[in-house]
Amino acid sequence: MERFTYQEVNREILRTLNPPRKPYYFLVGGLFLAVLYAASCWAYQILTGMGVAGVMHPVNWGIYLVNFVFWVGIAHSGTLISAILYLLRARWRTSIARSAEAMTVFAVMIAGLFPFIHLGRIWVFYWILPYPNQRDLWPNFQSPLVFDMIAISTYLTVSFLFWYTGMIPDLAAVRDHATGLRQKIYRILSLGWVGSHRQWRHYTSAYVLFAALATPLVISVHSVVSWDFALSIVPGWHSTIFAPYFVAGAIHSGLAMVLTLLIPLRRIFRVEKFITMETLESIAKTIIFTGLIVGYAYGVEYFMAWYSGNRVERDTFIWRAVGHYAYAFWIMVVCNSVAPLAFFFKKVRTRLSSLLLISVLVNIGMWYERFVIIVGSMAHEYNPYSWGNYAPTWVELSIMAGSFCLFLFLFFLFVKFLPSISITEIKESLKPPARERSKA
Amino acid sequence: MSSESPANIGNAPEGSLEKAPGIPLWLTVLSAVFFVGGAGVFAGSVGGALAHRAWQVYLINFVFFTGLSFGAVLFVSVLNMTNAVWGRSLKRLAESLGAFVPVSFILFWILYFGKEAIFPWSAHPAHGKEVWLSVPFLFVRNGLGLFALSGAALALIHESLRREKGVSSRMDPALAAKGAAQSRRRQAVLSPVFGILYAVVLSLLAFDLIMSLDPHWVSTLFGAYYFIGSFYTALAAILFLAALTRKPLGLESFILPNHFHDLGKLLLGFCLITGDFFYSQFLVIWYGNLPEETRYVILRVREGGWAATAWAVLIFSFAIPFVVLLSRKLKMIPAAMAGLTALILGSMWLERFLLVAPSLWQGSDFPFGFLEAGVTAGFLGAFALCVIFFLGRFPRLPFSDPLFKRPVEEEK
Amino acid sequence: MSRFKSPGILGVFPFADDLLKALEELKASGVPIHTVFSPIPRSEIQKILGQRPSPVRFFTLLGGSLGLATGISLASYAHLKWEFVTGGKPVLAWIPFVVVGFEFTILFGVLFTLASLLFKSGLPKLRLPEQYDPRFSGDRFGVFVSGSGGGKEMARMIFQNNGAEEVRDVF
């Protein structure tokens, strides 16, 4: 990290909160309209029924659940970067932690919407919550779907609180820089933080504890999501490797999303001196690692399908590669495990264009991976008479597009209203201002 | 990090820390006795009625110590890949644990002689798996894999040691710097190569040597469970070695309580990950309730002797280390960590026992007695001899590593 | 906790080493230090002020334990209500309940940690104390010594000797 003064850090990062120019308003407005459109599609689905979606026997879980798993996966890298890398004391996380955490919160919120959308009779969603009722009905705590409900709501709560707590000192910095109504709003948001030694003492302790608690949580959440599938006996789903495989895949897609978002961000806000090439390179190297894990999982699954001699298992895996959804399978393999290998070359991982390209490819590949696993397995189960294909309808695709627009919409709002780089942590990584050094 | 000159060593006086006067002779003798005794016990049993038990415990020890050894080299490889500074003082100790690698390669081939006793499918081919589970193919592919992995491990260690010679013999600084840079590049390439080979080869080893003992049982996570568990075991062994050799080898000023704290945290992390991998398999198999899968687990958690072992492993490998490693104070006491890691090592040995023995053992009694203790002692002796040999010949600290600095006592 | 109205004297320092020297001198002369403001946490400040590690972690432990108990009890209670054998699994199966217990442990652990953090830090607070200077969230450090009289003058002298950019009386 270059030598900055504290004042420079404050100034540069608070500058990103200045009122935006016209293109921003158009972009945000457009995204909002897209979200409204998707919401109206959802309203249409609620009024008309689930038949407007493509889900039908045998594929009862369609792209609503593909998107659910996809967005939970995206959420994971945020917690990885802010919590796990914090515990491992990796320096390159400092400038990207706040945006990554924001990404997590928004992604979990959007992921949480999809089970509702998939539910159809959304007005009875609360039946899955454990609350005392006059018929003494309770959810089945052995069901992975109930695990999901508990895990996702815990993850949403914890990641939101972690993100918010991390921002409190930064919000104080914004408050002290602002005037008028803005100052009042940030005064409330920063909870009256003054940076006294007492407050810092408890804060630093609490932050480490948050990170230590968030780390096993993030691993458990995507393990729980993977168990939605692995605890069944559907061929291609019932596999012990699913938990670590999904967690690695989640981090893989999340890191790629971080790259996709931050490369334009650092250019637009001109914060290249904070989000340095070294940071981007470290992300790229981690993507190699997660890509290798995902590739290993593909290999082991295929090997085990063959080794087990189980006819149904073998047939499922062969069909994945050559059947109706073969295109999705090959996109998945090439984008997830082959493309990131290019990052072994320094030239590739230090060039913005190749970083952006490969990160987009990985995101596409990871989406298709969920598609191949979920739709591909359900379309081709035990009984040949029950085999059938699935194709998403315009309603499902509109809602999916809306989810991406919602994510970008929230993220755009975030970067303009809240400090997207952690002011305090950047300052902590610098040497404190000292009289001797200033003389030199 | 460009100063590659001998002055990088810090204040270590020339030559004082480089040879190891601190390894007591009695330890070497004891290890040799263990080795010879163990070999004798083994050789004596393979001919007789206890042949099956002998080969069974040989296999258990082989997979345990091989995994441990390669896991230690993985630690070195990870240090290189992450450019971590905190663990540098432990690098050479980890490499010393990797000294067992060539011995393990030789021990692998001895398994061939026990093929009837070890592999149930050698006499009765497993239906549908004849191609994969055939003795020649198994030995060829595992032999090649182990050869590649051992080669990568030894090359990595060699590169790390190469520069020490340059530093200690006070070569021309320019030449030393050039050699150092070249060595660093090679380590930077070898480390990820080793990492990938580690995952692939150890998975293969697990599938072939452990999972195939019950030929009709499969678990996709089994290979990863084995190599992550081996890494956990290796971390425990590194910590154990560090705690044990701190005083005798004069490393007190280089391996501080901070290092124990950091390594303890890493150990806690991998304790949790190994436990999580175990639970992932257990939950999926329990929940699916498919007879071809549950058979393996039910045997190990319901039948008397095995069930007791399973509970012991759960408690000593996971529950107790989890609770102990949460405490900051305890992590920084070398003696406490030595005790805990010894417990973990023993318990992980039991874990490998639990993976292998129930699949092979046909008798009604519990196969744990003098024979097992003897053969295990033999392996332990061989392993200790390798470590002693390594630490006796090579500098105990990676002086020539530019990321190695005399650590400053941190205030925490 | 800082009270709103406490008279005293505030020293504003642009350099951290000056601040630490001033703190040490204040401590040596027995002047009670009320609050030290800083834009970032510094372990040296905590050491000079003789602060032990924060007790927040005990709340975390408490919350975590409570969460584990809650999760397992909730799941067990719900299952004992109807005693169904679903999917061949026993009524009370600890294996899946591990997941439920684990999630509740984390949730309660985090909530208790946050609650204790806010409580111990005196947050949320509507009004900032008089002695707070907006530059403290930027690049200035501050030391506030409360009281009036001898201690105050002593503090003023120490501040001025150690390169305080500004020394302000707070009434």
PDB file of C-alpha atoms in Angstrom, chain A residues 87-89 140 142-144 147 216 219 223 227 230-233 238-244 285 292 296 300-301 303-310 314 344 382, chain B residues 86 128-129 131-133 192 196 199 203 207 211-212 215 217-221 223-224 227 262 265 276-277 279-281 283-288 290 292-293 412:
ATOM      1  CA  LEU A  87      -8.606 -14.001  10.491  1.00  0.00           C
ATOM      2  CA  LEU A  88      -5.800 -15.072   8.160  1.00  0.00           C
ATOM      3  CA  ARG A  89      -4.451 -11.492   8.233  1.00  0.00           C
ATOM      4  CA  ASN A 140     -39.975 -30.963  10.551  1.00  0.00           C
ATOM      5  CA  GLN A 142     -35.049 -33.038  10.090  1.00  0.00           C
ATOM      6  CA  SER A 143     -35.862 -31.591   6.705  1.00  0.00           C
ATOM      7  CA  PRO A 144     -33.079 -29.874   4.776  1.00  0.00           C
ATOM      8  CA  PHE A 147     -32.289 -26.227   7.724  1.00  0.00           C
ATOM      9  CA  PRO A 216     -18.036 -21.383  10.230  1.00  0.00           C
ATOM     10  CA  ILE A 219     -19.269 -22.789   5.379  1.00  0.00           C
ATOM     11  CA  SER A 223     -23.297 -26.917   3.018  1.00  0.00           C
ATOM     12  CA  TRP A 227     -27.779 -30.851   1.451  1.00  0.00           C
ATOM     13  CA  ALA A 230     -27.414 -34.455  -1.318  1.00  0.00           C
ATOM     14  CA  LEU A 231     -29.882 -35.686   1.284  1.00  0.00           C
ATOM     15  CA  SER A 232     -32.158 -36.931  -1.446  1.00  0.00           C
ATOM     16  CA  ILE A 233     -31.537 -40.149  -3.325  1.00  0.00           C
ATOM     17  CA  HIS A 238     -26.824 -38.141  -3.555  1.00  0.00           C
ATOM     18  CA  SER A 239     -23.117 -37.596  -3.151  1.00  0.00           C
ATOM     19  CA  THR A 240     -21.079 -36.978  -0.016  1.00  0.00           C
ATOM     20  CA  ILE A 241     -18.781 -34.464  -1.711  1.00  0.00           C
ATOM     21  CA  PHE A 242     -21.585 -31.966  -2.227  1.00  0.00           C
ATOM     22  CA  ALA A 243     -20.982 -29.877   0.871  1.00  0.00           C
ATOM     23  CA  PRO A 244     -17.340 -28.874   0.263  1.00  0.00           C
ATOM     24  CA  LYS A 285      -4.981 -16.486  -7.663  1.00  0.00           C
ATOM     25  CA  LEU A 292      -9.168 -26.469  -9.129  1.00  0.00           C
ATOM     26  CA  TYR A 296     -11.480 -31.994  -8.722  1.00  0.00           C
ATOM     27  CA  VAL A 300     -14.240 -37.429  -8.574  1.00  0.00           C
ATOM     28  CA  GLU A 301     -17.973 -37.498  -9.282  1.00  0.00           C
ATOM     29  CA  PHE A 303     -14.839 -41.449 -11.414  1.00  0.00           C
ATOM     30  CA  MET A 304     -17.125 -42.576  -8.626  1.00  0.00           C
ATOM     31  CA  ALA A 305     -20.097 -42.916 -10.963  1.00  0.00           C
ATOM     32  CA  TRP A 306     -18.034 -45.286 -13.059  1.00  0.00           C
ATOM     33  CA  TYR A 307     -16.342 -47.063 -10.152  1.00  0.00           C
ATOM     34  CA  SER A 308     -19.551 -47.712  -8.293  1.00  0.00           C
ATOM     35  CA  GLY A 309     -20.880 -49.693 -11.210  1.00  0.00           C
ATOM     36  CA  ASN A 310     -24.305 -48.306 -10.419  1.00  0.00           C
ATOM     37  CA  ARG A 314     -23.402 -44.027 -14.693  1.00  0.00           C
ATOM     38  CA  PHE A 344      -1.573 -19.172 -13.873  1.00  0.00           C
ATOM     39  CA  TYR A 382     -34.435 -43.700 -12.189  1.00  0.00           C
TER      40      TYR A 382
ATOM     41  CA  TRP B  86       4.581 -15.926  10.333  1.00  0.00           C
ATOM     42  CA  GLY B 128     -18.186 -54.787 -12.217  1.00  0.00           C
ATOM     43  CA  LYS B 129     -14.911 -53.438 -10.897  1.00  0.00           C
ATOM     44  CA  VAL B 131     -10.704 -53.439 -14.507  1.00  0.00           C
ATOM     45  CA  TRP B 132      -9.984 -50.924 -11.805  1.00  0.00           C
ATOM     46  CA  LEU B 133      -9.510 -53.288  -8.888  1.00  0.00           C
ATOM     47  CA  PRO B 192       1.321 -25.396  -6.600  1.00  0.00           C
ATOM     48  CA  ILE B 196      -2.337 -30.368  -6.979  1.00  0.00           C
ATOM     49  CA  ALA B 199      -4.894 -33.717  -3.670  1.00  0.00           C
ATOM     50  CA  SER B 203      -7.283 -39.183  -3.066  1.00  0.00           C
ATOM     51  CA  PHE B 207      -9.806 -44.788  -2.884  1.00  0.00           C
ATOM     52  CA  MET B 211     -12.114 -47.488   0.206  1.00  0.00           C
ATOM     53  CA  SER B 212     -11.554 -50.547  -1.974  1.00  0.00           C
ATOM     54  CA  PRO B 215     -15.322 -52.816  -2.732  1.00  0.00           C
ATOM     55  CA  TRP B 217     -19.042 -49.010  -0.889  1.00  0.00           C
ATOM     56  CA  VAL B 218     -18.424 -45.564  -2.361  1.00  0.00           C
ATOM     57  CA  SER B 219     -18.184 -42.068  -1.002  1.00  0.00           C
ATOM     58  CA  THR B 220     -17.146 -39.237  -3.286  1.00  0.00           C
ATOM     59  CA  LEU B 221     -15.749 -37.234  -0.386  1.00  0.00           C
ATOM     60  CA  GLY B 223     -10.371 -38.964  -0.941  1.00  0.00           C
ATOM     61  CA  ALA B 224     -10.693 -35.373   0.218  1.00  0.00           C
ATOM     62  CA  PHE B 227      -6.032 -35.751   2.521  1.00  0.00           C
ATOM     63  CA  ASP B 262      -1.000 -18.929  15.119  1.00  0.00           C
ATOM     64  CA  LYS B 265      -5.494 -21.336  15.308  1.00  0.00           C
ATOM     65  CA  ASP B 276     -17.079 -31.015   8.876  1.00  0.00           C
ATOM     66  CA  PHE B 277     -15.929 -33.442   6.165  1.00  0.00           C
ATOM     67  CA  TYR B 279     -20.107 -34.971   9.247  1.00  0.00           C
ATOM     68  CA  SER B 280     -20.844 -34.348   5.545  1.00  0.00           C
ATOM     69  CA  GLN B 281     -20.314 -37.999   4.787  1.00  0.00           C
ATOM     70  CA  LEU B 283     -25.191 -36.996   7.391  1.00  0.00           C
ATOM     71  CA  VAL B 284     -25.619 -37.821   3.715  1.00  0.00           C
ATOM     72  CA  ILE B 285     -25.244 -41.558   4.255  1.00  0.00           C
ATOM     73  CA  TRP B 286     -27.485 -41.563   7.334  1.00  0.00           C
ATOM     74  CA  TYR B 287     -30.172 -39.543   5.663  1.00  0.00           C
ATOM     75  CA  GLY B 288     -30.242 -41.407   2.341  1.00  0.00           C
ATOM     76  CA  LEU B 290     -29.347 -46.681   1.197  1.00  0.00           C
ATOM     77  CA  GLU B 292     -25.173 -50.243   0.098  1.00  0.00           C
ATOM     78  CA  GLU B 293     -23.889 -47.098   1.806  1.00  0.00           C
ATOM     79  CA  LYS B 412      -0.709  -9.085  22.332  1.00  0.00           C
TER      80      LYS B 412
END
